[in-house]
XYZ file of C-alpha atoms in Angstrom:
393
model
C 12.721 -23.942 6.105
C 14.525 -25.111 3.126
C 13.563 -28.739 2.708
C 10.104 -26.537 3.154
C 11.024 -23.987 0.274
C 12.492 -27.774 -1.837
C 9.224 -29.084 -0.855
C 7.573 -26.655 -2.551
C 9.693 -26.086 -5.696
C 9.177 -29.825 -6.389
C 5.519 -29.795 -6.201
C 5.649 -26.625 -9.265
C 8.176 -27.815 -11.908
C 5.203 -30.312 -13.455
C 3.522 -25.953 -14.095
C 7.515 -24.710 -15.340
C 8.193 -27.080 -17.107
C 5.255 -26.878 -19.560
C 5.963 -23.289 -20.151
C 8.281 -22.435 -23.316
C 11.678 -20.949 -22.670
C 12.541 -17.180 -23.596
C 13.977 -16.300 -26.446
C 17.326 -14.634 -24.769
C 20.132 -12.649 -26.466
C 23.462 -12.356 -25.144
C 25.443 -9.710 -22.761
C 22.154 -8.120 -22.016
C 20.171 -6.591 -18.934
C 18.301 -9.327 -16.904
C 14.725 -7.474 -15.135
C 12.095 -9.241 -13.190
C 8.744 -8.540 -12.158
C 6.709 -10.328 -10.317
C 3.566 -8.515 -11.491
C 1.598 -7.035 -13.335
C 2.197 -3.882 -11.253
C 5.761 -4.198 -11.303
C 5.990 -4.271 -15.111
C 3.834 -0.876 -15.092
C 6.482 0.205 -12.332
C 9.264 -0.334 -14.472
C 8.021 0.379 -18.456
C 9.110 4.062 -17.711
C 13.707 2.879 -17.675
C 12.621 0.141 -19.993
C 11.777 2.492 -23.167
C 14.876 4.165 -21.535
C 16.884 1.500 -22.032
C 15.760 1.122 -25.155
C 16.442 4.707 -26.474
C 19.634 4.719 -24.725
C 21.043 1.677 -25.809
C 19.137 0.118 -28.681
C 21.420 -2.790 -29.713
C 21.474 -3.589 -25.458
C 19.290 -7.237 -25.386
C 16.861 -6.407 -22.176
C 15.626 -9.438 -20.831
C 12.159 -9.427 -18.443
C 10.648 -12.590 -16.547
C 7.471 -12.103 -14.906
C 5.915 -13.987 -12.655
C 2.579 -13.690 -13.360
C -0.181 -13.981 -16.088
C -1.457 -10.932 -15.791
C 2.209 -9.558 -15.754
C 3.144 -11.657 -18.159
C 0.581 -10.508 -21.245
C 1.038 -6.659 -20.128
C 4.639 -6.989 -20.564
C 3.450 -8.375 -24.843
C 1.483 -5.570 -24.292
C 4.022 -2.625 -23.336
C 6.597 -4.476 -25.168
C 6.910 -7.005 -26.979
C 9.170 -7.449 -30.348
C 11.618 -4.939 -28.695
C 12.730 -7.190 -25.690
C 13.078 -11.553 -24.465
C 9.860 -12.217 -22.417
C 8.946 -14.947 -20.598
C 7.070 -16.273 -17.123
C 9.734 -17.025 -13.879
C 10.416 -20.828 -13.793
C 8.865 -19.894 -9.742
C 13.001 -19.679 -8.281
C 13.986 -23.094 -9.350
C 17.966 -23.829 -9.494
C 18.626 -24.670 -12.899
C 15.561 -23.196 -14.453
C 17.418 -20.223 -13.544
C 20.749 -21.196 -14.140
C 20.040 -21.974 -17.878
C 18.439 -18.478 -17.903
C 22.221 -17.265 -16.762
C 23.940 -19.250 -19.160
C 22.199 -18.898 -22.067
C 22.400 -14.864 -21.702
C 25.258 -14.103 -19.626
C 24.405 -11.053 -18.410
C 25.735 -7.464 -17.794
C 23.718 -7.527 -14.648
C 20.485 -8.399 -12.805
C 17.997 -6.166 -11.355
C 14.792 -7.005 -9.484
C 11.871 -4.745 -9.534
C 10.538 -4.399 -6.090
C 10.533 -6.650 -3.261
C 11.016 -9.903 -4.868
C 14.115 -12.165 -3.023
C 14.258 -15.199 -4.661
C 16.873 -16.584 -3.621
C 18.476 -18.900 -6.037
C 17.665 -16.612 -8.494
C 19.989 -14.158 -6.115
C 22.205 -16.690 -5.225
C 22.858 -18.146 -9.397
C 23.127 -14.830 -10.493
C 26.190 -13.962 -7.824
C 27.656 -17.990 -8.860
C 27.749 -15.761 -12.345
C 29.756 -12.509 -11.131
C 26.051 -10.624 -13.068
C 26.040 -7.421 -10.679
C 23.086 -7.394 -8.873
C 20.192 -3.929 -8.133
C 16.840 -3.918 -6.558
C 15.513 -1.072 -7.862
C 12.351 0.149 -6.698
C 12.465 -1.524 -3.777
C 9.741 -1.176 -1.301
C 9.051 -3.225 2.043
C 5.519 -2.795 3.007
C 5.431 -3.050 7.397
C 3.764 -6.313 6.401
C 6.594 -7.802 4.498
C 9.089 -7.047 6.881
C 7.689 -8.779 10.066
C 7.159 -11.500 7.302
C 10.548 -11.058 6.209
C 11.757 -10.257 10.295
C 11.051 -14.145 11.535
C 13.765 -14.664 8.849
C 15.744 -11.885 9.300
C 19.871 -14.424 9.136
C 18.672 -15.497 5.800
C 18.203 -11.864 4.348
C 20.179 -10.833 6.064
C 23.245 -12.861 3.525
C 21.147 -12.033 0.528
C 21.082 -8.214 0.982
C 24.771 -8.449 0.874
C 24.987 -10.187 -1.743
C 23.147 -7.131 -3.622
C 26.150 -4.279 -5.661
C 22.626 -1.274 -5.334
C 19.427 -1.403 -3.386
C 17.921 1.856 -4.916
C 14.554 2.393 -2.117
C 11.550 4.247 -3.334
C 12.013 5.986 -0.451
C 13.755 7.081 2.797
C 11.101 4.823 4.848
C 12.068 1.918 2.923
C 15.853 3.070 3.133
C 15.407 1.640 6.908
C 13.793 -0.788 6.831
C 16.277 -2.497 4.489
C 19.177 -0.996 6.789
C 16.780 -2.672 8.913
C 17.227 -5.924 7.044
C 21.331 -6.192 7.631
C 21.303 -3.788 4.111
C 24.450 -2.696 3.542
C 24.589 0.354 4.517
C 26.092 2.763 1.265
C 24.776 0.292 -0.952
C 21.801 1.489 -0.278
C 20.065 5.400 -1.523
C 17.224 6.614 -2.023
C 16.158 7.019 -5.182
C 12.167 7.252 -5.510
C 9.644 5.792 -6.495
C 9.081 5.206 -10.664
C 4.797 5.136 -9.805
C 5.925 8.851 -10.274
C 7.902 8.889 -14.366
C 4.764 6.986 -14.812
C 1.735 9.381 -14.359
C 0.449 11.949 -17.782
C -1.400 14.130 -17.404
C -3.306 14.436 -20.092
C -6.841 11.860 -19.363
C -9.164 9.916 -21.755
C -12.660 10.952 -20.482
C -14.522 8.004 -19.357
C -16.628 6.538 -22.856
C -20.441 7.184 -22.822
C -20.096 9.380 -19.581
C -22.879 12.739 -20.384
C -20.723 15.697 -19.191
C -23.371 18.489 -17.014
C -23.353 20.776 -15.471
C -22.504 19.124 -12.252
C -20.176 18.411 -9.030
C -18.114 15.300 -9.761
C -16.776 13.147 -6.407
C -14.482 10.304 -7.061
C -14.565 7.924 -4.028
C -11.406 5.815 -5.534
C -9.965 2.365 -4.648
C -12.508 1.479 -2.188
C -12.162 -1.254 1.097
C -14.637 -3.023 2.388
C -13.806 -1.825 6.095
C -14.650 1.697 4.906
C -17.297 0.997 2.886
C -20.149 1.904 4.570
C -18.081 5.270 6.537
C -18.572 5.901 2.879
C -21.462 5.872 1.659
C -23.172 7.281 4.774
C -21.431 10.411 4.319
C -22.292 10.628 0.511
C -25.994 10.545 0.858
C -25.348 12.837 3.626
C -23.919 15.217 0.739
C -26.775 13.883 -1.728
C -29.511 15.914 0.165
C -26.452 18.722 1.156
C -25.225 19.680 -2.235
C -27.628 18.991 -5.629
C -25.054 19.124 -7.776
C -22.984 16.601 -6.262
C -22.351 13.664 -7.569
C -20.245 10.707 -7.035
C -18.009 7.564 -8.103
C -17.926 4.845 -6.619
C -14.347 2.766 -7.008
C -14.138 -0.287 -5.260
C -11.221 -2.232 -4.709
C -12.553 -4.979 -6.240
C -15.284 -5.832 -7.868
C -16.846 -8.238 -6.291
C -17.793 -5.703 -3.774
C -20.464 -4.783 -5.836
C -22.648 -6.244 -4.816
C -22.178 -5.405 0.007
C -22.487 -1.246 -1.969
C -26.035 -1.779 -3.839
C -27.518 -3.808 -0.662
C -26.497 -0.313 1.031
C -28.081 1.955 -1.116
C -30.655 -0.297 -2.132
C -31.738 -0.543 1.927
C -32.306 3.289 1.370
C -33.799 3.379 -1.440
C -31.487 5.333 -3.117
C -31.129 5.332 -6.916
C -27.648 4.652 -8.068
C -26.890 3.135 -11.661
C -24.161 0.157 -12.349
C -21.255 1.804 -14.996
C -22.051 -2.270 -16.765
C -25.293 -0.912 -17.798
C -24.796 1.660 -19.006
C -27.508 3.410 -17.807
C -27.646 7.360 -15.472
C -29.793 6.309 -12.788
C -29.775 8.854 -9.912
C -25.965 10.676 -9.102
C -24.483 7.264 -7.812
C -22.345 4.957 -9.767
C -20.304 2.291 -9.230
C -17.500 1.904 -11.224
C -18.103 -2.180 -11.340
C -15.468 -2.779 -14.545
C -11.438 -2.192 -13.767
C -9.389 0.035 -16.158
C -11.486 3.025 -15.822
C -10.301 4.090 -12.273
C -7.843 7.020 -13.954
C -10.542 7.935 -16.642
C -13.096 9.012 -13.882
C -10.678 10.566 -11.858
C -9.833 12.847 -15.148
C -13.480 14.583 -14.938
C -13.374 15.018 -11.465
C -13.562 18.270 -9.606
C -12.238 16.051 -6.117
C -10.876 12.404 -5.422
C -11.354 10.044 -2.389
C -8.497 7.622 -2.493
C -8.794 4.590 -0.215
C -7.775 1.996 1.845
C -6.925 4.880 4.319
C -10.410 4.740 6.514
C -9.323 1.596 7.947
C -5.761 0.458 8.367
C -5.602 -1.354 4.388
C -2.435 1.182 4.324
C -3.627 2.869 0.869
C -3.590 2.584 -2.548
C -2.250 5.290 -5.571
C -2.425 8.840 -4.659
C -0.197 10.217 -7.386
C -2.886 8.231 -9.991
C -5.784 11.659 -9.544
C -3.363 14.343 -7.625
C -1.535 14.627 -11.443
C -4.105 15.169 -13.225
C -4.593 18.745 -11.076
C -7.088 17.312 -8.706
C -7.290 17.554 -4.680
C -6.357 14.525 -2.445
C -8.524 13.264 0.805
C -7.352 10.986 2.168
C -7.588 9.131 5.276
C -4.120 8.164 8.581
C -3.684 4.762 7.010
C -1.826 5.297 4.070
C 1.603 3.069 5.078
C 1.922 2.152 2.038
C 2.468 4.713 0.542
C 3.574 7.512 3.768
C 6.345 9.373 1.629
C 3.339 10.113 -1.107
C 1.343 11.421 1.523
C 3.218 12.980 3.080
C 4.983 15.155 0.716
C 1.033 16.053 -0.912
C 0.306 16.887 2.425
C 3.403 19.378 3.099
C 2.812 20.528 -0.968
C -1.574 21.729 0.474
C -1.633 19.260 -2.535
C -4.400 16.984 -0.676
C -6.543 16.632 3.034
C -6.092 14.615 5.630
C -9.362 13.488 7.771
C -9.944 10.686 9.554
C -13.759 9.337 10.025
C -16.129 9.713 7.769
C -17.595 13.438 9.694
C -13.956 14.679 8.718
C -15.087 13.845 5.401
C -18.034 14.687 4.565
C -17.141 17.852 5.882
C -14.455 18.021 3.639
C -15.871 17.033 0.782
C -18.362 19.544 0.438
C -15.912 22.239 1.718
C -14.512 22.245 -1.404
C -17.987 21.364 -3.312
C -17.793 25.019 -2.588
C -15.302 26.346 -3.144
C -14.493 26.740 -6.688
C -10.701 28.876 -5.737
C -9.617 26.210 -3.145
C -10.174 23.312 -4.578
C -8.173 24.389 -8.125
C -5.582 25.630 -5.389
C -5.212 22.838 -4.115
C -5.216 20.216 -7.064
C -3.126 22.294 -9.086
C -0.297 22.000 -5.894
C -0.933 17.430 -6.555
C -0.774 18.470 -9.826
C 3.108 20.570 -8.799
C 4.054 17.835 -6.465
C 4.324 15.628 -8.827
C 5.826 16.795 -11.378
C 8.855 18.149 -9.247
C 9.290 14.418 -8.465
C 9.725 12.877 -11.911
C 13.280 11.794 -13.591
C 13.306 8.656 -10.862
C 14.195 6.668 -13.995
C 16.539 8.945 -15.258
C 18.466 8.233 -11.522
C 18.213 4.773 -11.437
C 20.194 4.511 -14.434
C 22.837 7.004 -13.253
C 23.315 4.213 -10.760
C 23.293 0.901 -13.022
C 24.966 2.864 -16.220
C 28.839 1.893 -14.887
C 27.994 -1.242 -14.106
C 26.289 -2.389 -17.683
C 29.316 -0.817 -20.007
C 31.922 -1.654 -18.642
C 31.287 -5.977 -19.896
């Protein structure tokens, strides 16, 4: 296995050699966030450090091009930003020689061996923050459990998103006294205000948004929407596939049944169903929704962002497959801010009830919003945990 890993790094080196060396100031914090999602997640914490320690350098590395661009959008001029060199040992070593870092913060699940071992070599405290382990990742890591156990033993602290994540890290061999639950940074990301979507008329209607819909649940959702068109003349629907390449399949389903619809990109409103074939607008549509269904939950995908509609005071519906976000799902259900459905029939009936009963709709939406607000402050918790390490050097 080490041989194959070294072979992979050797193959990727020509690409990495073309990347410019990042600007790194000495004596700061090194944050590694793999991609767009992790960069967004860690942004409240980085802004907190900038605010409270304006003279402390921060270096952020990211793995993907989208993460790199997003980092520049969020922090350009405030911190140093560079591409992560695929765990190539001498490149990583150069980062640490130049940086003389106070701490290394790795976001979520990025257990790169050379990154971790190099930090240890230079005596830099290592933290896994906003740490999570999906069932799929856990199964993959379990194959090399002894290797990951030795890596996890090198962390000063592992700050998990949830109790579920904490237990998974313990199963992999993390030292129990170093694994703590601080919550998910996604709660700190959520703003209660959002701009309404452009060129989308309001009108006298009830809007249901199906967000992040996955292929194996498309037919259930579309059948429910078509049935609800007949049962509630005020109902309008926005269907947002998780991946844009599914737009054609959704169109084919509706065309085969003669159901009029519009595409967001067309700029026209036709019928009472819109397919959201753009990126980055789902939250704007949640903001004008009366009811939201969060996809990836009626089929075993694990679910997507339940917090996004909840913070906007929209009643949330999801299916039983929420293993990627178990704590948020259970918390919303326990607080009365969400409703669980198990199939297309239950989905249809639940939406119909919410559309008919305004008081119930408002009550569930307000409970959802209050639940999210009660979970904020994760950046502060992480800051307090690492403060002794970043101020002692």
